[in-house]
Short mmCIF file of C-alpha atoms and ligand atoms in Angstrom, two decimals:
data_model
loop_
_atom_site.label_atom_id
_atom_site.label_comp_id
_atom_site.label_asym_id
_atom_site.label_seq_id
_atom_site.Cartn_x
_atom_site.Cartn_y
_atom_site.Cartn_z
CA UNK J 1 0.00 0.00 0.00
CA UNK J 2 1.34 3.72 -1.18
CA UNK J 3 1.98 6.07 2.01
CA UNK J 4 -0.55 8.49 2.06
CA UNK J 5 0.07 12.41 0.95
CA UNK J 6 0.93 15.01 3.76
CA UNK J 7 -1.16 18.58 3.76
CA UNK J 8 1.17 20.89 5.91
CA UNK J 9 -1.86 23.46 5.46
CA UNK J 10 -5.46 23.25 5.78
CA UNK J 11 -7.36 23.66 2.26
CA UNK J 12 -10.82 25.69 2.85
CA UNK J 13 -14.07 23.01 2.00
CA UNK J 14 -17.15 24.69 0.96
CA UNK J 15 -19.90 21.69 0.80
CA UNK J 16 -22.91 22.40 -1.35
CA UNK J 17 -26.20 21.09 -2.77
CA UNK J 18 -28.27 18.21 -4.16
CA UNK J 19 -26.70 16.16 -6.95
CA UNK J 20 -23.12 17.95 -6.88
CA UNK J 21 -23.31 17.50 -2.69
CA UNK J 22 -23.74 13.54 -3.38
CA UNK J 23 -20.79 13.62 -6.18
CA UNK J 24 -18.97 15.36 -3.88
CA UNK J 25 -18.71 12.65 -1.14
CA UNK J 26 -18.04 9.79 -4.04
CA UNK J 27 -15.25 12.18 -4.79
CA UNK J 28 -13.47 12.47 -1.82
CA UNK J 29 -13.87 9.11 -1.14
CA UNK J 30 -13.26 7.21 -4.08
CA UNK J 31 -10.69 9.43 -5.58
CA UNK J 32 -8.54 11.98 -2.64
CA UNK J 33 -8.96 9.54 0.42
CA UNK J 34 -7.68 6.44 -0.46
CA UNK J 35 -4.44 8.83 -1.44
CA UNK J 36 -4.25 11.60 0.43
CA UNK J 37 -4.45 12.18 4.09
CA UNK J 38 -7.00 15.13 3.79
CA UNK J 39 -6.63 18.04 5.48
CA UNK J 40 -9.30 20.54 5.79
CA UNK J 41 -11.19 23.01 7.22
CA UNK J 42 -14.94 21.89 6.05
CA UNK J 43 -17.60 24.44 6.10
CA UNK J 44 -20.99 23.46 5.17
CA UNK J 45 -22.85 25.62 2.87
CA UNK J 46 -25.88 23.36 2.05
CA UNK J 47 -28.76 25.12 2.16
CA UNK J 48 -30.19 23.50 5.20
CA UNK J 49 -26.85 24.63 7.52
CA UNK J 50 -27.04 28.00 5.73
CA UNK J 51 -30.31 28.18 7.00
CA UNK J 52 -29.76 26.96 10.47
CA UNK J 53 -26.65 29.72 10.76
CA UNK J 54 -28.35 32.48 9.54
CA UNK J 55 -25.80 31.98 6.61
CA UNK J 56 -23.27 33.14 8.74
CA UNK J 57 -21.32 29.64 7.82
CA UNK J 58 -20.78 31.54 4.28
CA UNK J 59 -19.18 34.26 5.45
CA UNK J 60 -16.86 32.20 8.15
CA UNK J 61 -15.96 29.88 4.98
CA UNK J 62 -15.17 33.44 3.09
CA UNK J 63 -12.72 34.73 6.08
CA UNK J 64 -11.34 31.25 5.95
CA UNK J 65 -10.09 31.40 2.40
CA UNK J 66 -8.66 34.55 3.15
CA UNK J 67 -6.59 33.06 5.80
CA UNK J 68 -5.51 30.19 4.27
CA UNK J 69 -5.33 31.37 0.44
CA UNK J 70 -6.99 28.32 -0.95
CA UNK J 71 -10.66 26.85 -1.08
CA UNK J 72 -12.74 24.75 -2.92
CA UNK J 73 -16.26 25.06 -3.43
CA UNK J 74 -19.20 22.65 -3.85
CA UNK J 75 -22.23 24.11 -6.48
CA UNK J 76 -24.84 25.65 -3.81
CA UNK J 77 -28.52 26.87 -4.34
CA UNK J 78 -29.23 30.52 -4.54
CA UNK J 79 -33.02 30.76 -2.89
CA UNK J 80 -36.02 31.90 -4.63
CA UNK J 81 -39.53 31.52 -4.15
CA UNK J 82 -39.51 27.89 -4.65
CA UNK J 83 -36.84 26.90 -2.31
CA UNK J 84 -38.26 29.35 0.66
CA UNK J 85 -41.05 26.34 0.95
CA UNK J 86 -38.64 23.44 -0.05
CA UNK J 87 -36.82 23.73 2.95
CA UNK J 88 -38.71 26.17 5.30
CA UNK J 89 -36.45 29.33 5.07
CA UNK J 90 -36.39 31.57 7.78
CA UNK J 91 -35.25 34.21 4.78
CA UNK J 92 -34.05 34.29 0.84
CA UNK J 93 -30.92 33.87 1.76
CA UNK J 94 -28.11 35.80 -0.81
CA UNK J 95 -26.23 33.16 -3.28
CA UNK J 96 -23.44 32.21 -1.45
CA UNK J 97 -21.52 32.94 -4.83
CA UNK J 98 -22.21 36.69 -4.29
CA UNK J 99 -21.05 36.79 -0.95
CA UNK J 100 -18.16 34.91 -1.51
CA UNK J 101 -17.06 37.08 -4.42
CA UNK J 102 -18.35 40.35 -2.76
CA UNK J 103 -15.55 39.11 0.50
CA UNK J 104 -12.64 38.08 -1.80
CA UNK J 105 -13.38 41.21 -4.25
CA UNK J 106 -12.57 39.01 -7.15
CA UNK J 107 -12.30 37.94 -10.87
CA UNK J 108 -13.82 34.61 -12.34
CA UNK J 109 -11.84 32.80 -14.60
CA UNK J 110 -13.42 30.09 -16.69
CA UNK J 111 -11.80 27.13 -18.95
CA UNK J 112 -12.98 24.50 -20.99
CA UNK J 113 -11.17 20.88 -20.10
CA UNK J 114 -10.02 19.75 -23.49
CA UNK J 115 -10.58 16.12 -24.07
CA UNK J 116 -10.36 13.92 -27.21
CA UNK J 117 -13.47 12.89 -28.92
CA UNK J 118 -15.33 15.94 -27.39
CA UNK J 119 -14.23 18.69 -30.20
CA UNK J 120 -15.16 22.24 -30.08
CA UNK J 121 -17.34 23.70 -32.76
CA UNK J 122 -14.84 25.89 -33.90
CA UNK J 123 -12.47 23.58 -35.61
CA UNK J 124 -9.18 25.84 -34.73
CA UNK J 125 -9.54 25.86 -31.14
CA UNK J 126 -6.76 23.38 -30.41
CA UNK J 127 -6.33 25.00 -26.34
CA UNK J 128 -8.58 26.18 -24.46
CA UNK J 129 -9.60 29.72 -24.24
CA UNK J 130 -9.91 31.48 -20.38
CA UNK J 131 -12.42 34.25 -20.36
CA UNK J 132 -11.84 36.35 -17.53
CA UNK J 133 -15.12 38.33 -16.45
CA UNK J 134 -15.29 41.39 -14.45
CA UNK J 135 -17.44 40.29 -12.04
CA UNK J 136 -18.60 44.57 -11.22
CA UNK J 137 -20.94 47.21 -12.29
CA UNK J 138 -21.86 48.56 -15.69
CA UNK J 139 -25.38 47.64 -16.76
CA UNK J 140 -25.18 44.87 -14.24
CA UNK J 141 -25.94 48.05 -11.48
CA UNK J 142 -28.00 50.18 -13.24
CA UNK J 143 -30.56 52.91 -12.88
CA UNK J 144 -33.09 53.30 -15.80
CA UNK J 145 -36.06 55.37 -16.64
CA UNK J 146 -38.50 54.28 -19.02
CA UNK J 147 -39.28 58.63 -20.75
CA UNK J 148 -42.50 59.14 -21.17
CA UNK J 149 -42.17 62.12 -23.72
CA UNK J 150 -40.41 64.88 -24.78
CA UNK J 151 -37.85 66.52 -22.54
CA UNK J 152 -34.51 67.03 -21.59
CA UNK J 153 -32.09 64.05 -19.77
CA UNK J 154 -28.79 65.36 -18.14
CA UNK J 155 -26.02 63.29 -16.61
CA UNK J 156 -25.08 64.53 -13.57
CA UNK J 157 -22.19 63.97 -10.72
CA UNK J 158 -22.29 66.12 -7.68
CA UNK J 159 -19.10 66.32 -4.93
CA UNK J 160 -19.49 66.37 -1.64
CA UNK J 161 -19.31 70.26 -1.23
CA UNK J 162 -22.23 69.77 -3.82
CA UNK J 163 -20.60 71.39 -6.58
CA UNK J 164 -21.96 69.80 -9.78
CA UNK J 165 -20.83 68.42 -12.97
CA UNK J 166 -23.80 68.04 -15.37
CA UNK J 167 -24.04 66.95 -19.36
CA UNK J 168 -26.95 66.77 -21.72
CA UNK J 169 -27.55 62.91 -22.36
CA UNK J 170 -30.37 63.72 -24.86
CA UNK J 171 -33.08 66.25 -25.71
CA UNK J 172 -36.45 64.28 -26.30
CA UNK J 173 -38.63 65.20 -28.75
CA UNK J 174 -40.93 62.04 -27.43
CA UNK J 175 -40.63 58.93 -25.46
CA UNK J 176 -37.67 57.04 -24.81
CA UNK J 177 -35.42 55.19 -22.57
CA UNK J 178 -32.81 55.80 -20.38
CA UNK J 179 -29.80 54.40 -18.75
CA UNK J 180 -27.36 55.30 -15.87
CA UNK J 181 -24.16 53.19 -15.44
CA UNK J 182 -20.80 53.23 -13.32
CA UNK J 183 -17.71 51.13 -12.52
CA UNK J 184 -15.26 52.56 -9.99
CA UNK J 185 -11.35 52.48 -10.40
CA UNK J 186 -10.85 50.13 -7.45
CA UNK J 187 -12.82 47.73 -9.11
CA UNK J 188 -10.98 47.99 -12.36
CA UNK J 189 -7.83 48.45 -11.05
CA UNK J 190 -8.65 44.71 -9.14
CA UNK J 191 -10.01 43.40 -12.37
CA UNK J 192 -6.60 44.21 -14.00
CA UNK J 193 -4.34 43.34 -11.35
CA UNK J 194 -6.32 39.66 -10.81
CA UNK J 195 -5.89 38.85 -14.87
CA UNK J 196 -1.85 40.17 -15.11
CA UNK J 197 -1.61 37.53 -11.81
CA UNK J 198 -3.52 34.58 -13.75
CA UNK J 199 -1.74 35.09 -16.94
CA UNK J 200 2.02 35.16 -15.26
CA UNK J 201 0.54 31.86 -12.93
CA UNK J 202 -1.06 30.26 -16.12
CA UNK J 203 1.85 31.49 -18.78
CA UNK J 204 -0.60 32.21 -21.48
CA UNK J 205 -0.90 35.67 -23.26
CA UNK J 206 -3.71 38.02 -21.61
CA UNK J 207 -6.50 40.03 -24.31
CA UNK J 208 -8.40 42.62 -23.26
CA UNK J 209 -10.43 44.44 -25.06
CA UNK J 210 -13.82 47.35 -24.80
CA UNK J 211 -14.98 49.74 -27.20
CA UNK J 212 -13.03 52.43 -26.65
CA UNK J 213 -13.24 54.62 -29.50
CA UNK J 214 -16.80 55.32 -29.04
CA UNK J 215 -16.51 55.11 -25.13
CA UNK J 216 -14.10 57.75 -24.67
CA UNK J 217 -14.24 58.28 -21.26
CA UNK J 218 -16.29 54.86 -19.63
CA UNK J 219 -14.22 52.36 -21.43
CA UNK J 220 -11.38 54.29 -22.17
CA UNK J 221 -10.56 54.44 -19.01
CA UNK J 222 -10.57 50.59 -18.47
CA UNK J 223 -7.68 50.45 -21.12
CA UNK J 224 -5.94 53.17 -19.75
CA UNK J 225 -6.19 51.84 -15.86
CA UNK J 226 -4.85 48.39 -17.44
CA UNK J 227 -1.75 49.65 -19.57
CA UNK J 228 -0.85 51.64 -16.35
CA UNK J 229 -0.70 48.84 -14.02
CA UNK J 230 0.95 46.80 -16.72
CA UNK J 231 3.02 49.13 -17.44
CA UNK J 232 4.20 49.72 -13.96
CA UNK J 233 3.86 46.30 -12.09
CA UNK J 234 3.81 43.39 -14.94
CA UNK J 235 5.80 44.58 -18.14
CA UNK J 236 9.48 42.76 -16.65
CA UNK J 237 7.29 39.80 -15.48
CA UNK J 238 5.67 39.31 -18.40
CA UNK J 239 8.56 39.30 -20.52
CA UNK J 240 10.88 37.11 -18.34
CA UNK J 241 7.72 34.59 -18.70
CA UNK J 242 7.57 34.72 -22.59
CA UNK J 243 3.79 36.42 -22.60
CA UNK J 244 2.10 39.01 -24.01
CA UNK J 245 -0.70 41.81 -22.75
CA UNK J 246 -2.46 43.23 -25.84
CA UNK J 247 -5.02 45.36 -25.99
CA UNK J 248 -7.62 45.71 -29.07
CA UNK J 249 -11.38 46.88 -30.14
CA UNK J 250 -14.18 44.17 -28.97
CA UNK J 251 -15.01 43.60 -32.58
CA UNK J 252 -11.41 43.59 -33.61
CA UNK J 253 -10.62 40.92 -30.31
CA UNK J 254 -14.31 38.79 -31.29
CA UNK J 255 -13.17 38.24 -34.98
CA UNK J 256 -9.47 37.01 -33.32
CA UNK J 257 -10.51 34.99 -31.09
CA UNK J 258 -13.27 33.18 -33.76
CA UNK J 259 -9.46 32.66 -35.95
CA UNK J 260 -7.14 31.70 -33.05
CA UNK J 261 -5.86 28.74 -31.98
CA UNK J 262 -6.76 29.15 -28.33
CA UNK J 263 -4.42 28.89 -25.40
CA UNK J 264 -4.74 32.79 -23.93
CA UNK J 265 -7.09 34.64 -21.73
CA UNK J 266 -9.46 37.06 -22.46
CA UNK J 267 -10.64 39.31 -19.96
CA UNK J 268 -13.56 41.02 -20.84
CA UNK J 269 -15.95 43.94 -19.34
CA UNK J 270 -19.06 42.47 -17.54
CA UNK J 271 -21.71 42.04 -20.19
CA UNK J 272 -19.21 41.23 -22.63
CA UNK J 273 -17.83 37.91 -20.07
CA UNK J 274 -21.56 37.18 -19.70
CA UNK J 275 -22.34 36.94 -23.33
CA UNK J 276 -19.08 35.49 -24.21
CA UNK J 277 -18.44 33.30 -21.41
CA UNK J 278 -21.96 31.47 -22.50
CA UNK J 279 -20.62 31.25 -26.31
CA UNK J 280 -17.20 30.29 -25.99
CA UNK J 281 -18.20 26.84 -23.59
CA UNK J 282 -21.12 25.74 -25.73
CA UNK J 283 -18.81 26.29 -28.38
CA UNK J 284 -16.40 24.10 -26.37
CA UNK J 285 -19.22 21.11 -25.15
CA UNK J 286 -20.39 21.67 -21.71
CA UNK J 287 -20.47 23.37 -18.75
CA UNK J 288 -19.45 20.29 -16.73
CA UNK J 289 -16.12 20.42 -18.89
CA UNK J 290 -15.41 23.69 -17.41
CA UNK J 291 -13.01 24.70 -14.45
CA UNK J 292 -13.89 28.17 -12.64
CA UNK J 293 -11.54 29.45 -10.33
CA UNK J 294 -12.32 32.57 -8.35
CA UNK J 295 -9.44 35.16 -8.02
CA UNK J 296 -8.48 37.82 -5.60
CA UNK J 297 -6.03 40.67 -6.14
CA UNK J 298 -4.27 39.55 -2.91
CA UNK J 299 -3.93 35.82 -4.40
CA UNK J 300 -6.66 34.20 -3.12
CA UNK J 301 -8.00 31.01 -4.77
CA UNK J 302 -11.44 29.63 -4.57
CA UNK J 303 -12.13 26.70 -7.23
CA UNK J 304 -15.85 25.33 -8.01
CA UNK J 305 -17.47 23.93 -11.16
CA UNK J 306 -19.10 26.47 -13.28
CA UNK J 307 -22.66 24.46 -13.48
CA UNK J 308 -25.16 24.06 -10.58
CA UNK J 309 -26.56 21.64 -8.30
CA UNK J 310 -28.21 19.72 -11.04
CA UNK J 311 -31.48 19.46 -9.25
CA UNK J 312 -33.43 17.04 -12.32
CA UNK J 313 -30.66 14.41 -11.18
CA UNK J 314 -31.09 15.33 -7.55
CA UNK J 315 -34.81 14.34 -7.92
CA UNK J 316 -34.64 11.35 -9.74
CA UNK J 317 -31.74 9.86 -7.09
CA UNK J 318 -33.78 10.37 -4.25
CA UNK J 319 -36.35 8.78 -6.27
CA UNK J 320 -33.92 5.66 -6.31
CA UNK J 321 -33.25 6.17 -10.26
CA UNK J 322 -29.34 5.48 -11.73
CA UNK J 323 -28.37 9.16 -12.60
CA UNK J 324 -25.50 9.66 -14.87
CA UNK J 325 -24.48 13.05 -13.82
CA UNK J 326 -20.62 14.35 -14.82
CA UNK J 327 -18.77 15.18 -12.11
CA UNK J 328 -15.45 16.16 -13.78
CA UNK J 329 -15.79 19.71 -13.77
CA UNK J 330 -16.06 19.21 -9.64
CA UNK J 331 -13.23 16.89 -9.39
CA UNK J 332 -11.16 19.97 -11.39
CA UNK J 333 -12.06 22.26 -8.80
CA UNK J 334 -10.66 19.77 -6.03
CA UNK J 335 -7.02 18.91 -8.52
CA UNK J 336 -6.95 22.70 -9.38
CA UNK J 337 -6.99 23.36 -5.39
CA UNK J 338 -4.65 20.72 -4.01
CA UNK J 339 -2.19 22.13 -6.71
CA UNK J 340 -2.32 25.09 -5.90
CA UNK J 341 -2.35 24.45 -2.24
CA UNK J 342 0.52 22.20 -3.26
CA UNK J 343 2.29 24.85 -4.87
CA UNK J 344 2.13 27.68 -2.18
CA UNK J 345 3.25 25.12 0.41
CA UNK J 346 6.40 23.29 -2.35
CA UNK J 347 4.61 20.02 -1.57
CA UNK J 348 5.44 18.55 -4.92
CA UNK J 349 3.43 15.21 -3.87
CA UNK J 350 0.33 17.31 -3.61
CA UNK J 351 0.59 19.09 -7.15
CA UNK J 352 2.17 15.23 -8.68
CA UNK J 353 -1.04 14.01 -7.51
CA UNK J 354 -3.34 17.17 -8.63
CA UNK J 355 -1.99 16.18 -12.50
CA UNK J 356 -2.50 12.43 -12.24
CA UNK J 357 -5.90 12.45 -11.37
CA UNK J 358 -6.75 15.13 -14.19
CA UNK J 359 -4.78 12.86 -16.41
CA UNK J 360 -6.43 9.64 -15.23
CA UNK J 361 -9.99 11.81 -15.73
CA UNK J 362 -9.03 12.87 -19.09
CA UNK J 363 -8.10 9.11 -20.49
CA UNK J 364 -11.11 7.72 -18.88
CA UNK J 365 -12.97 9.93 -21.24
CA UNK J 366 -10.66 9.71 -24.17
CA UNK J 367 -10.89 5.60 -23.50
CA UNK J 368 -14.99 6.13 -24.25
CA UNK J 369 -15.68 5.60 -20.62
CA UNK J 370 -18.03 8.84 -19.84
CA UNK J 371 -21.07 9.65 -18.37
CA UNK J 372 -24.47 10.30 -20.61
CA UNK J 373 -23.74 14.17 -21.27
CA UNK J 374 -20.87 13.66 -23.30
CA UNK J 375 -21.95 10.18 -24.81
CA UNK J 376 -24.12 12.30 -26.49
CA UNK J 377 -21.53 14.62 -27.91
CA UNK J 378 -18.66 12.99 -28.51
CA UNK J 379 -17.12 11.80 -31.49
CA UNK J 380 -15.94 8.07 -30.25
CA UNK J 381 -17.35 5.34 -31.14
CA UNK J 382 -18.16 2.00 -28.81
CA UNK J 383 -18.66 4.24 -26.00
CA UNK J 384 -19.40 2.97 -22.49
CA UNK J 385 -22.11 5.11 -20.79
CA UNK J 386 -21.31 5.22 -17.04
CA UNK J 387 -24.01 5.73 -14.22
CA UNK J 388 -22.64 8.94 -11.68
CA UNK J 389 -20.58 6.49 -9.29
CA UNK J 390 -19.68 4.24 -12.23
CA UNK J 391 -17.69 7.10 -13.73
CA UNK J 392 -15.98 8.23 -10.71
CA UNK J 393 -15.11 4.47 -9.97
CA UNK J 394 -13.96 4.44 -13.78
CA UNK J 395 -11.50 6.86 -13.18
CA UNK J 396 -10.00 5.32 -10.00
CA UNK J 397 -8.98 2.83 -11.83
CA UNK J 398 -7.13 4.67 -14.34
CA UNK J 399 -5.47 6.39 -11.75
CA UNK J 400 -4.52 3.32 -10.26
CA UNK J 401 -2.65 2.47 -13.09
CA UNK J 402 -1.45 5.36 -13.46
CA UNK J 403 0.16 5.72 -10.07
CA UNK J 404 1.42 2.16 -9.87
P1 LIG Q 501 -27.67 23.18 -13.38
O1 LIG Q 501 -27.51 22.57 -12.07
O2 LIG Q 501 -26.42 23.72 -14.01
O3 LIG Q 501 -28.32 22.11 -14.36
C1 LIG Q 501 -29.06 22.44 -15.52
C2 LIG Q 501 -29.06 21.24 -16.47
O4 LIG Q 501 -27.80 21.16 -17.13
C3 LIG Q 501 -29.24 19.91 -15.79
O5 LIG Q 501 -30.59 19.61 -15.56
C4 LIG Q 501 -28.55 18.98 -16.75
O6 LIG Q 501 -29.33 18.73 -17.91
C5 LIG Q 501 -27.36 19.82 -17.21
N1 LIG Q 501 -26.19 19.66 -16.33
C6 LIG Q 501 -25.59 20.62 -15.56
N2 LIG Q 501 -24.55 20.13 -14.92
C7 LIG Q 501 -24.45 18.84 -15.29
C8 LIG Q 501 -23.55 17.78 -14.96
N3 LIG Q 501 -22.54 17.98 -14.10
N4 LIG Q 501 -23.75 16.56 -15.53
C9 LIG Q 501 -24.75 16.35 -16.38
N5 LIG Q 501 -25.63 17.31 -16.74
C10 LIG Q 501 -25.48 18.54 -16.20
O7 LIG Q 501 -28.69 24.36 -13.31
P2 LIG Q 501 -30.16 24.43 -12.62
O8 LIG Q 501 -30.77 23.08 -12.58
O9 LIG Q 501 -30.83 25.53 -13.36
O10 LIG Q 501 -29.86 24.93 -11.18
C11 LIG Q 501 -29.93 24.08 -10.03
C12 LIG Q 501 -29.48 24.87 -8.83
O11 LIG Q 501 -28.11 25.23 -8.98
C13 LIG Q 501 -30.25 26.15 -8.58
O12 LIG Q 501 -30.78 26.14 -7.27
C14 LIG Q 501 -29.21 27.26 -8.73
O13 LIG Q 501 -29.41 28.26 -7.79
C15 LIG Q 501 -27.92 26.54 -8.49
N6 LIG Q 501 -26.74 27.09 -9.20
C16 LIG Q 501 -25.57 27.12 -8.50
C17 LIG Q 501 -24.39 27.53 -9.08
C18 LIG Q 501 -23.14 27.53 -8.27
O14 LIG Q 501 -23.15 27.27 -7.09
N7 LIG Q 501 -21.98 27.79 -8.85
C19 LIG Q 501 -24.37 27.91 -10.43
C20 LIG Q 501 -25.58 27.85 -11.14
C21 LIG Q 501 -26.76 27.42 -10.52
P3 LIG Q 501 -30.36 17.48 -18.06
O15 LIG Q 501 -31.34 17.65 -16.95
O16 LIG Q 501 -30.93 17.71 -19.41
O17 LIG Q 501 -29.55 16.22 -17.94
MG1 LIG Q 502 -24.80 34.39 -18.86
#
């Protein structure tokens, strides 16, 4: 029998909901236990404990990560209407996601897992593209007003000795619509700092890109608050690391990245990481082949999947039915955690082990041994469609093998 891996530091566990809550357990069990002696700090954000702490358990789990550096994070429900009578909510409680991000103040980063058979739609894409979404502002915390007819709209900023700074928007001749929006610099200058930080840790080239010849002040100033910091903080880095920042038009960067081989990160404005987060993984295959990772302009990691609780499945495995739910965006979140926690703490064991069982996931798949999401998809042929355990236990073998 192998001697088990040492953690010299606690790695922040975030528990979640439903179907990911139940892969999560087959996880750790079938796939870190057996090799690693585990050490965490577990906080459980299921609903019901959220519920029962007055979700103050998702804020402890929040101060955690910033303690330790490092989390990993189970897909949670956000309440609504539904879920108030589901499981007798004292209130709506906030999606832990929010909160989370709101503590760390960070960026999401998002990557499809390349895997054989599974091709992206967009035949060049040989690596995988990381969109980087500013996760603040813009429309996303806007004030409208629907006009109801003709008049005059002014934009207007006011000090605080009340001294005022005021611009016609429009002069209506009859109804219309109208939109206020803002971003701050501490935000941007997070945004900026969090992508120049993943691109030196990930070695790939960074894009960014916003429409700055028509913005000239709103997303002007993005570009400007970027080259800065680049300029002063990142420009030696970057170099000694063989990468490149480059800046372009939105249109100009879309019509790139459609042409590109893949392999960088794009960091985009809010809307535009909404809309283009959504297009480049369908483009990819699905978002259970994704990895998210949380980050913090102070370095702070917090990995999850980028999908939800999978409820359907939930339902139908209570009910006693096989489910055939993939869980290798989740088991990304725990390799891409333990190497990381691995790397801040030079426990080459940890990060050794973080690769094999991405590798072992990866030839499972590639060896047409996947669950019914990608059987669906994939371009192999005599493919074995695994039930949710049967994949996981799939995969242990592999790594097995590939530890032996
Ligand atoms: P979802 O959990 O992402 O699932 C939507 C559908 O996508 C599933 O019904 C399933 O399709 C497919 N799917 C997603 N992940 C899959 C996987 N790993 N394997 C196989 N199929 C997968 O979204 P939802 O059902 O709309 O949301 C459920 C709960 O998740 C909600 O309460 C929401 O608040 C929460 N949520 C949490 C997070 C997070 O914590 N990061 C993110 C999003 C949503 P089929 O049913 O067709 O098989
Ligand atoms: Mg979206």
């Amino acid at each position: 029998m192998m001697e088990k891996i040492k953690m010299t530091t606690p790695l922040v566990e975030m528990d979640g909901d439903e179907m990911t809550r139940i892969l999560w357990k087959m996880i750790k069990d079938n796939l870190l236990m057996p090799y690693i002696d585990l050490n965490t700090e577990y906080y459980d954000l299921g609903l019901e404990h959220r519920n029962e702490t007055d979700d103050k358990v998702t804020m402890d789990s929040a101060i955690a990560a910033k303690k330790y550096g490092v989390a990993v994070k189970c897909a949670t429900i956000t309440p609504n209407a539904a879920r108030m009578t589901e499981y007798n909510l004292k209130e709506m409680w906030k999606s832990p996601n929010g909160t989370i991000r709101a503590a760390l103040d960070g960026t999401v980063f998002r990557a499809p897992i390349v895997v054989k058979g599974i091709e992206p739609c967009v035949k060049n894409w040989e690596k995988p593209i990381t969109l980087a979404r500013h996760a603040y502002g813009d429309v996303y915390k806007n004030t409208e007003i629907k006009v109801p007819g003709a008049g005059k709209a002014y934009l207007v900023y006011e000090n605080e000795n009340g001294e005022e700074v005021k611009e016609l928007i429009h002069e209506f001749k009859g109804a219309g619509i109208l939109q206020g929006m803002h971003n701050t610099n501490k935000s941007i200058e997070s945004f900026a700092k969090a992508c120049f930080n993943y691109a030196l840790d990930t070695k790939q080239d960074l894009w960014f890109a916003t429409k700055d010849t028509i913005s000239k002040k709103y997303d002007h100033t993005f570009k400007d608050i970027f080259q800065e910091i680049y300029d002063a903080e990142y420009k030696d880095a970057f170099e000694k690391a063989g990468i490149e920042y480059f800046y372009t038009l939105i249109d100009d960067a879309v019509a790139r990245v459609m042409k590109a081989k893949g392999g960088f990160i794009w960091a985009c404005k809010n809307y535009d990481g909404d809309v283009m987060s959504d297009m480049v993984s369908s483009a990819f295959g699905s978002l259970a082949m994704m990895t998210s990772v949380l980050v913090s302009p102070d370095g702070i990691y917090e990995y999850e999947a980028a999908h939800g609780t999978v409820q359907r499945h939930y339902y139908k495995h209570l009910k006693g039915e096989e489910t055939s739910t993939n869980s290798v965006a989740t088991i990304f979140a725990w390799s891409g955690a333990l190497r990381k926690r691995g790397e801040l703490d030079e426990n080459k064991a940890l990060c050794d082990f973080a690769d094999a069982l991405e590798k072992a996931t990866i030839t499972t798949i590639e060896a047409g041994k996947m669950t019914k999401d990608l059987a669906l998809i994939t371009s192999l042929e005599n493919v074995e469609v695994l039930n949710s355990e049967g994949f996981i236990k799939a995969i242990k073998e592999t790594l097995d093998t590939l530890l032996a």
